[in-house]
Short mmCIF file of C-alpha atoms in Angstrom, two decimals:
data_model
loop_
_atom_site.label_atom_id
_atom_site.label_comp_id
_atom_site.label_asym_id
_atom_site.label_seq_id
_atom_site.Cartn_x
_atom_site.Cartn_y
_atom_site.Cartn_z
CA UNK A 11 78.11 26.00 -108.21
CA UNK A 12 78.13 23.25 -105.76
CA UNK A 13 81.12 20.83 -103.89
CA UNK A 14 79.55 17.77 -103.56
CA UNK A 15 78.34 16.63 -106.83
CA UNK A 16 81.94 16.12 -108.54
CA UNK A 17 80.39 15.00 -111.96
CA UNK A 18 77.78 17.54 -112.15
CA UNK A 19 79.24 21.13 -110.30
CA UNK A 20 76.39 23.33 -111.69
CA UNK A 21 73.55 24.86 -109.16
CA UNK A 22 73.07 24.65 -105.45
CA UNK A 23 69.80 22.84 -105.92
CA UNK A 24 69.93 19.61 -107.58
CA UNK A 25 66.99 17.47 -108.94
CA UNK A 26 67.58 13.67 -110.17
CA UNK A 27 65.37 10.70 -110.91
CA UNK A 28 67.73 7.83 -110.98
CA UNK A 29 65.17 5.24 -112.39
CA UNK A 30 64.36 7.40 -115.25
CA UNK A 31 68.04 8.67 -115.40
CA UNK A 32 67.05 12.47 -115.70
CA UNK A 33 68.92 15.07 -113.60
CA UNK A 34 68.02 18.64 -113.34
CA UNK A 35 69.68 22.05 -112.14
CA UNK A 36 66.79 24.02 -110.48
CA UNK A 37 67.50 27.47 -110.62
CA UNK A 38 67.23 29.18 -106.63
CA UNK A 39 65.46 32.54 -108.29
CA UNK A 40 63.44 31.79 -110.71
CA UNK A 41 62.55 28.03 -109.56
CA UNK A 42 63.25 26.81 -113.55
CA UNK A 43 64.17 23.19 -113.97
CA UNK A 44 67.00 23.14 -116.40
CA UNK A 45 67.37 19.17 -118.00
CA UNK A 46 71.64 18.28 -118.20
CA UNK A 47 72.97 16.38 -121.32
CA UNK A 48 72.29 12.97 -121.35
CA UNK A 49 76.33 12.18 -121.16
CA UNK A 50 76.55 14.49 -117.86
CA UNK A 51 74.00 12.14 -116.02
CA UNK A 52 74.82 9.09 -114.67
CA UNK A 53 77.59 9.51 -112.96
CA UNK A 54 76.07 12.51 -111.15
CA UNK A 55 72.97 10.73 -110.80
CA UNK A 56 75.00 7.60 -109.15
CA UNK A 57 76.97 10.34 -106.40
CA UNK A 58 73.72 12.22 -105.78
CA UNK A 59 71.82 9.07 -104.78
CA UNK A 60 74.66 8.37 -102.34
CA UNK A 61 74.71 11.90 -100.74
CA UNK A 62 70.63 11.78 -99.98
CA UNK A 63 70.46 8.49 -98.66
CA UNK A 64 73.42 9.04 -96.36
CA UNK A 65 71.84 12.35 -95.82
CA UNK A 66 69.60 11.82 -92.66
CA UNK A 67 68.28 15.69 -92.50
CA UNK A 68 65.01 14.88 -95.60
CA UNK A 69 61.56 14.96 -95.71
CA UNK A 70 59.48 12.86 -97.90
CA UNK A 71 56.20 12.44 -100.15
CA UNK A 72 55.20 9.58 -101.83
CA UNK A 73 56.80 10.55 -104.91
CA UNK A 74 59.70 13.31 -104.01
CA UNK A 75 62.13 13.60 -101.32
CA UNK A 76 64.27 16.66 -99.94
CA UNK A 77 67.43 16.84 -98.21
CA UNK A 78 69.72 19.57 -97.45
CA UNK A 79 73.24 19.19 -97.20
CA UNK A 80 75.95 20.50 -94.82
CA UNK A 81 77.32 22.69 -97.44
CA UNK A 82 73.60 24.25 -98.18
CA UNK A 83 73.45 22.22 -101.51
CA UNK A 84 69.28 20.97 -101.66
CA UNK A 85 69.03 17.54 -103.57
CA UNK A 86 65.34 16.72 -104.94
CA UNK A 87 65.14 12.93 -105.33
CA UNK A 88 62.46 11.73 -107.88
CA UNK A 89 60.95 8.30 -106.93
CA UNK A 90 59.47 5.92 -104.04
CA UNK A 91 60.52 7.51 -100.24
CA UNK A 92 63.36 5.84 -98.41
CA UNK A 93 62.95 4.62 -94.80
CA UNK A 94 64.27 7.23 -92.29
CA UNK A 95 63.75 11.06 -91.99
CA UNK A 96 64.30 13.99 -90.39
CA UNK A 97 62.38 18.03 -90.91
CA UNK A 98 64.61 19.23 -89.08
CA UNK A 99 66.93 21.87 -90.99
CA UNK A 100 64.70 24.46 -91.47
CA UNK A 101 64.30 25.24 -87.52
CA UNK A 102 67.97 25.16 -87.38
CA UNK A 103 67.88 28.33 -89.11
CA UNK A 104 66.33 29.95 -86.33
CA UNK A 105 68.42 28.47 -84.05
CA UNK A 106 71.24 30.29 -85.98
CA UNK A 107 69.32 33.98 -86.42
CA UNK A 108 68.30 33.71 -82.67
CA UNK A 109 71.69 33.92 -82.22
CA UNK A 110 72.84 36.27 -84.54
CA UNK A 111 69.96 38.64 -82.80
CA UNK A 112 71.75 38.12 -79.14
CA UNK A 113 74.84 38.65 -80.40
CA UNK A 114 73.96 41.67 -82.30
CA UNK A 115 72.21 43.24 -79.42
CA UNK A 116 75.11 42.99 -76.92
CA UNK A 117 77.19 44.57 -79.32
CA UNK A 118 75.07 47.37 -80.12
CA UNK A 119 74.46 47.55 -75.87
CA UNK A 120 78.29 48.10 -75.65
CA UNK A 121 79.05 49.96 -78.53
CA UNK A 122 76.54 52.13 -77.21
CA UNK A 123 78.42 52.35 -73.79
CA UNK A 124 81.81 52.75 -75.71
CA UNK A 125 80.83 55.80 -77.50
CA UNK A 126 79.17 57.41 -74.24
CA UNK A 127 81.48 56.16 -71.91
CA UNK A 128 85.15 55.88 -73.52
CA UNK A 129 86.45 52.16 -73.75
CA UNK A 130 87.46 51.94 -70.00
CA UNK A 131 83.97 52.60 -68.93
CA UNK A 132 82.47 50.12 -71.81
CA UNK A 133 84.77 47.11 -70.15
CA UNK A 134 82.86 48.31 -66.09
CA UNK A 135 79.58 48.29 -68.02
CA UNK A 136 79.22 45.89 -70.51
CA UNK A 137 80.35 43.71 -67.23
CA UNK A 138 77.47 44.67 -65.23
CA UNK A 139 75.44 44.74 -68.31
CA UNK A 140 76.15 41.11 -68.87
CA UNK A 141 75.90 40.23 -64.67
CA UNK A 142 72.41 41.83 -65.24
CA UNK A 143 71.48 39.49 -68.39
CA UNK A 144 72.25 36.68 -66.03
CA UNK A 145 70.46 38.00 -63.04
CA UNK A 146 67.33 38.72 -65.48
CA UNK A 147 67.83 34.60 -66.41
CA UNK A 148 68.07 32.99 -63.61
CA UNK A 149 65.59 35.31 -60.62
CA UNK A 150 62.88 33.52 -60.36
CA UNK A 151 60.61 36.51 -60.15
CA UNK A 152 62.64 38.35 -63.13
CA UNK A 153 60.54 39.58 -66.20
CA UNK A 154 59.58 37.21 -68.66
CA UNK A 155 60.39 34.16 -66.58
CA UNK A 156 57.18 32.72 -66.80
CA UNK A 157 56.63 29.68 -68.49
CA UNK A 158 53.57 28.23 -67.62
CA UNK A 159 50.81 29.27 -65.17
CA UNK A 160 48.45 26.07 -63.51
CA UNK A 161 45.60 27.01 -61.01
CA UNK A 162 44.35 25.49 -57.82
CA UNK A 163 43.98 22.13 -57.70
CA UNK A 164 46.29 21.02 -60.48
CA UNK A 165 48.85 20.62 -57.21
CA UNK A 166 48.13 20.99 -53.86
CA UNK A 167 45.53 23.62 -53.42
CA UNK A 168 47.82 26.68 -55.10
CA UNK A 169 48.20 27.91 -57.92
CA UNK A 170 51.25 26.71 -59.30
CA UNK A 171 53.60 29.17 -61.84
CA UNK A 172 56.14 27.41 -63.66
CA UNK A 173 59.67 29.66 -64.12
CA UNK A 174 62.91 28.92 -66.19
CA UNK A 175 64.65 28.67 -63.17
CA UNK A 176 62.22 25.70 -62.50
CA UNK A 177 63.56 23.76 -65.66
CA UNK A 178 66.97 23.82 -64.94
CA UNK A 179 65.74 20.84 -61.90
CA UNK A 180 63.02 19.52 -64.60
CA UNK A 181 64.20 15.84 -65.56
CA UNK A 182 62.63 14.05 -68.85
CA UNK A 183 60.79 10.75 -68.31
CA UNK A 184 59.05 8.50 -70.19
CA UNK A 185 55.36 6.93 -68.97
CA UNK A 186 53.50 4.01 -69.32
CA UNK A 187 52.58 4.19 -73.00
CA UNK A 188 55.53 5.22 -73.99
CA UNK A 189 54.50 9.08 -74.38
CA UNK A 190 57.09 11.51 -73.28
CA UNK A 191 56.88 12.80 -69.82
CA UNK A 192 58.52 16.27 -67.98
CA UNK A 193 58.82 16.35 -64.10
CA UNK A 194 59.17 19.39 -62.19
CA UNK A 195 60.28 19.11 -58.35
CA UNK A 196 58.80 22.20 -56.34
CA UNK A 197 59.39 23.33 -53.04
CA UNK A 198 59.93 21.39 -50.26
CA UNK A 199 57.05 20.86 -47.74
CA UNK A 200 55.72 19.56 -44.54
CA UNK A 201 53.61 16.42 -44.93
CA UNK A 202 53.18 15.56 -41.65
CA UNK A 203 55.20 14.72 -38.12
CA UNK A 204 57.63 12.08 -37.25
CA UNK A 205 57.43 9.96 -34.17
CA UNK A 206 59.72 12.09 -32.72
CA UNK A 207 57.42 15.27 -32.71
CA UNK A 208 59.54 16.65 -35.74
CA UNK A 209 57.68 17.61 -39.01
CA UNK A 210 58.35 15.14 -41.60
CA UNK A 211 59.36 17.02 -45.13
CA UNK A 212 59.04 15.86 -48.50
CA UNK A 213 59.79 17.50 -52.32
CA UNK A 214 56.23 18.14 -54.01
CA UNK A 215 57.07 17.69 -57.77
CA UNK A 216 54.87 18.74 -60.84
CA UNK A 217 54.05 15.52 -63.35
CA UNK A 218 53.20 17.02 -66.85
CA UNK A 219 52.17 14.12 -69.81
CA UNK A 220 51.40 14.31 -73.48
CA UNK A 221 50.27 17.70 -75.35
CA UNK A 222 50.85 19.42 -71.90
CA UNK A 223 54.58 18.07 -71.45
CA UNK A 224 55.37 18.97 -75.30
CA UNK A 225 53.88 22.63 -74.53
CA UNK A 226 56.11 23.72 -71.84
CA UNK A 227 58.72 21.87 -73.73
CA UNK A 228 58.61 23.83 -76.32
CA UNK A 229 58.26 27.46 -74.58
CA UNK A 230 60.55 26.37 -72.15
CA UNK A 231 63.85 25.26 -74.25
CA UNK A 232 62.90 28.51 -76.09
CA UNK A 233 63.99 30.05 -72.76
CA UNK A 234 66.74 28.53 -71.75
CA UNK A 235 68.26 28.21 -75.27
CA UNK A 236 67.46 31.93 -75.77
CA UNK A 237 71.13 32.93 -77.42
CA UNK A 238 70.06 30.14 -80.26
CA UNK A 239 73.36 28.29 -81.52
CA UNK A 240 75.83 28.79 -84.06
CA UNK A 241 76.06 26.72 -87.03
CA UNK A 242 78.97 24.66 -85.95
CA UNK A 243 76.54 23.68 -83.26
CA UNK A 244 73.73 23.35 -84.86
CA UNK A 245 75.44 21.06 -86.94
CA UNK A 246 76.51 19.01 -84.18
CA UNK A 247 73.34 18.73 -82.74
CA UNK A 248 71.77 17.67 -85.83
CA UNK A 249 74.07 14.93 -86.19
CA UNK A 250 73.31 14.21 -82.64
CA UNK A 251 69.65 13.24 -83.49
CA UNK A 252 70.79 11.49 -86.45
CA UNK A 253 72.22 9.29 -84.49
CA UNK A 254 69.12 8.09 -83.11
CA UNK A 255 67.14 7.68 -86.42
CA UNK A 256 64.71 10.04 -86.02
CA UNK A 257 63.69 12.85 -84.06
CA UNK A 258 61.40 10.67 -82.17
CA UNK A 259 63.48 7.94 -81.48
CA UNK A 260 65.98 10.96 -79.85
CA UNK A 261 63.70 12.13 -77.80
CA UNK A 262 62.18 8.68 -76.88
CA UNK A 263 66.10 7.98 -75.70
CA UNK A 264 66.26 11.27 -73.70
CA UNK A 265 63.31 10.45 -71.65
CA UNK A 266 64.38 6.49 -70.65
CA UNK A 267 67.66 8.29 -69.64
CA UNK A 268 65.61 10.45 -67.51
CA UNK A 269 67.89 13.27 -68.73
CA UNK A 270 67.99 16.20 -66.99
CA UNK A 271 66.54 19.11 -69.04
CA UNK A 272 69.14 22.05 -68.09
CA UNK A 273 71.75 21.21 -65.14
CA UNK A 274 73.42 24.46 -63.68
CA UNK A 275 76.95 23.61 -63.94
CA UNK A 276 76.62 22.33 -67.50
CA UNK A 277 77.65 25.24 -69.42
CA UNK A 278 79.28 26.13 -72.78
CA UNK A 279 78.90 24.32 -76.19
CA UNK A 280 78.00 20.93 -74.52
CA UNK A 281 74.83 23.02 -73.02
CA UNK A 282 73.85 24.57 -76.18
CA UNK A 283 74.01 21.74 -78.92
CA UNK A 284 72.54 19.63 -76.11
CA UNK A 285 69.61 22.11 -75.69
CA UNK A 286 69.67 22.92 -79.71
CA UNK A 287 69.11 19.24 -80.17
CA UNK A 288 66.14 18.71 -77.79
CA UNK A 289 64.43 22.16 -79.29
CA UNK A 290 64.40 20.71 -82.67
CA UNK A 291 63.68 17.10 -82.02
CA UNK A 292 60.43 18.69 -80.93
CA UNK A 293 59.65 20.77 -83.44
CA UNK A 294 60.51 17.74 -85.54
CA UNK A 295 56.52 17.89 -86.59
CA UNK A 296 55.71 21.37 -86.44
CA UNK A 297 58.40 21.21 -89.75
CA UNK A 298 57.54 18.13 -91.41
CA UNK A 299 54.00 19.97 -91.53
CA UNK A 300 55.30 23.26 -92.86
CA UNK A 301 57.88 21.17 -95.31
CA UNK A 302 54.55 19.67 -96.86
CA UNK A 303 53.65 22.84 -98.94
CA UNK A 304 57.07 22.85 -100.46
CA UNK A 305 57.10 19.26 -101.11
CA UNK A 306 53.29 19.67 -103.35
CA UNK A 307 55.02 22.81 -105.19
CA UNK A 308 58.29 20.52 -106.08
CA UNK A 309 55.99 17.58 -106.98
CA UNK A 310 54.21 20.42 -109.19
CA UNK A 311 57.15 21.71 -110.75
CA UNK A 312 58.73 17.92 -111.45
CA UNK A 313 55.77 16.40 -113.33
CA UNK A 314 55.88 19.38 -115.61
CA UNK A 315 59.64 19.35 -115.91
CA UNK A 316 58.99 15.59 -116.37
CA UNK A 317 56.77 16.22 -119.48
CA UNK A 318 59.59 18.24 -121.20
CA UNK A 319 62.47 15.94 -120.47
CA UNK A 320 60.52 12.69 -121.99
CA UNK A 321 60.37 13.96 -124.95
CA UNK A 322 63.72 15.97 -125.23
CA UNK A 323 65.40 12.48 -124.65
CA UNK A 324 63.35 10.88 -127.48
CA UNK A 325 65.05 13.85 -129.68
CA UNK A 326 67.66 11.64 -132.23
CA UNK A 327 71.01 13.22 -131.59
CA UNK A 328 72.43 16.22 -133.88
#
């Protein structure tokens, strides 16, 4: 059963065609399109067009569209795209199992201490277990803190590795053509000497554009988002980017603001939906591209379903 559809409370995945006034319940397991009553339509038909045009989480074809509501209820809308989409729900579920995995493997880590231990010892250790998490995060020469690797001549004449801890400085920006841009300050060095005889400093920073910018983008939120997010904030976040119209049109925001990618003392749920947000917005694509395959199958599956339900509604009554 599903909550939202009032008229029509059968199935979790719901497929209409409001020009043609057919509505289907697609069966989850077996993928069957079941055709309602003709008296059980419109008004279902009328509340599920509502729902998936409010709905800003879809992804479109030509001739079907597919949203996913909060509750987890799909809607498959039959006819013409609407303006406005987002492929972003299906990352969120890795957002969510990323961190069901983290939370999973502290408490097996102090379980584990519990039973060895007693619980007095598993409060000492899962402490220092969790100050060593943090350490592991934030050293910049800890394992698996390596985000991207540059060689000589990309700045100054070093080769240049690019660490989490380097992101938490990075700041978004947006360049000439409107492409989104990632800027890295590095150390601070001596350019030269004052008038006074004293060397002159200055903060060397690391300009990334384009496919390069999205790459570290990518591996990097990855990194500092690594507990993922609940669904309460994943929810949030999503309706952050909603906000904005698209995913693009988020991200497009985030770099005029020249936002900040990960500031230190931002912590907490602000810090993850923030980061959740950002991490999807960019996969936006990535999505939309794996969402295609399901889209040709549903397209599939409706034109036969179609065939069936044209001439079941030609059937005289009785």
């Amino acid at each position: 059963a599903n909550r939202v559809v009032e008229h029509f409370p059968v199935g979790r995945s719901l497929a209409f065609d409001t020009e043609r006034g057919r509505l289907w319940a697609v069966c989850l397991r077996c993928a069957r399109w079941n055709l309602a009553p003709l008296e059980e339509r419109w008004e279902a038909i009328e509340a599920a067009e509502k729902l998936f045009r409010d709905c800003r989480v879809r992804v479109q074809s030509e001739n079907i569209g597919l949203a996913r509501l909060r509750d987890g209820t799909r809607l498959v809308r039959v006819g013409a795209a609407l303006p406005g989409e987002l492929a972003v729900w299906r990352y969120a579920g890795r957002l969510e199992q990323r961190r069901r995995r983290a939370l999973l493997s502290a408490g097996v880590g102090i379980a584990g201490v519990a039973v060895l231990g007693g619980l007095a010892a598993a409060g000492v250790v899962s402490g220092a277990f969790v100050a060593g998490q943090a350490v592991t995060r934030l050293w910049p020469g800890g394992p698996n803190n390596e985000v991207a690797r540059y060689p000589r001549g990309v700045m100054d004449d070093v080769e240049v590795v690019l660490r989490r801890s380097d992101l938490h400085r990075a700041r978004l920006g947006t360049g000439a053509d409107g492409s989104l841009e990632l800027r890295v300050p590095r150390d601070v060095v001596a350019t030269g000497m004052m008038p006074d005889g004293r060397p002159a400093w200055t903060h060397t920073r690391l300009d990334l554009r384009g496919a390069e910018a999205l790459a570290v983008l990518r591996r990097g939120l990855v990194e500092l988002n690594h507990r993922g997010a609940g669904r309460t904030h994943v929810l949030a976040a999503l309706d952050q980017i909603a906000a904005y119209g698209s995913a693009g049109g988020y991200l497009e925001a985030a770099g005029r603001r020249g936002e900040l990618l990960a500031p230190q003392w931002e912590w907490g749920g602000a810090r993850t939906q923030r980061l959740s947000a950002l991490e999807m917005a960019l996969n936006d694509e990535d999505e939309r591209r794996a969402l295609e395959g399901d889209l040709a199958e549903l397209e599939a599956a409706w034109r036969r379903a179609e065939e069936i339900a044209a001439i079941a509604d030609r059937l005289p009554d009785g």
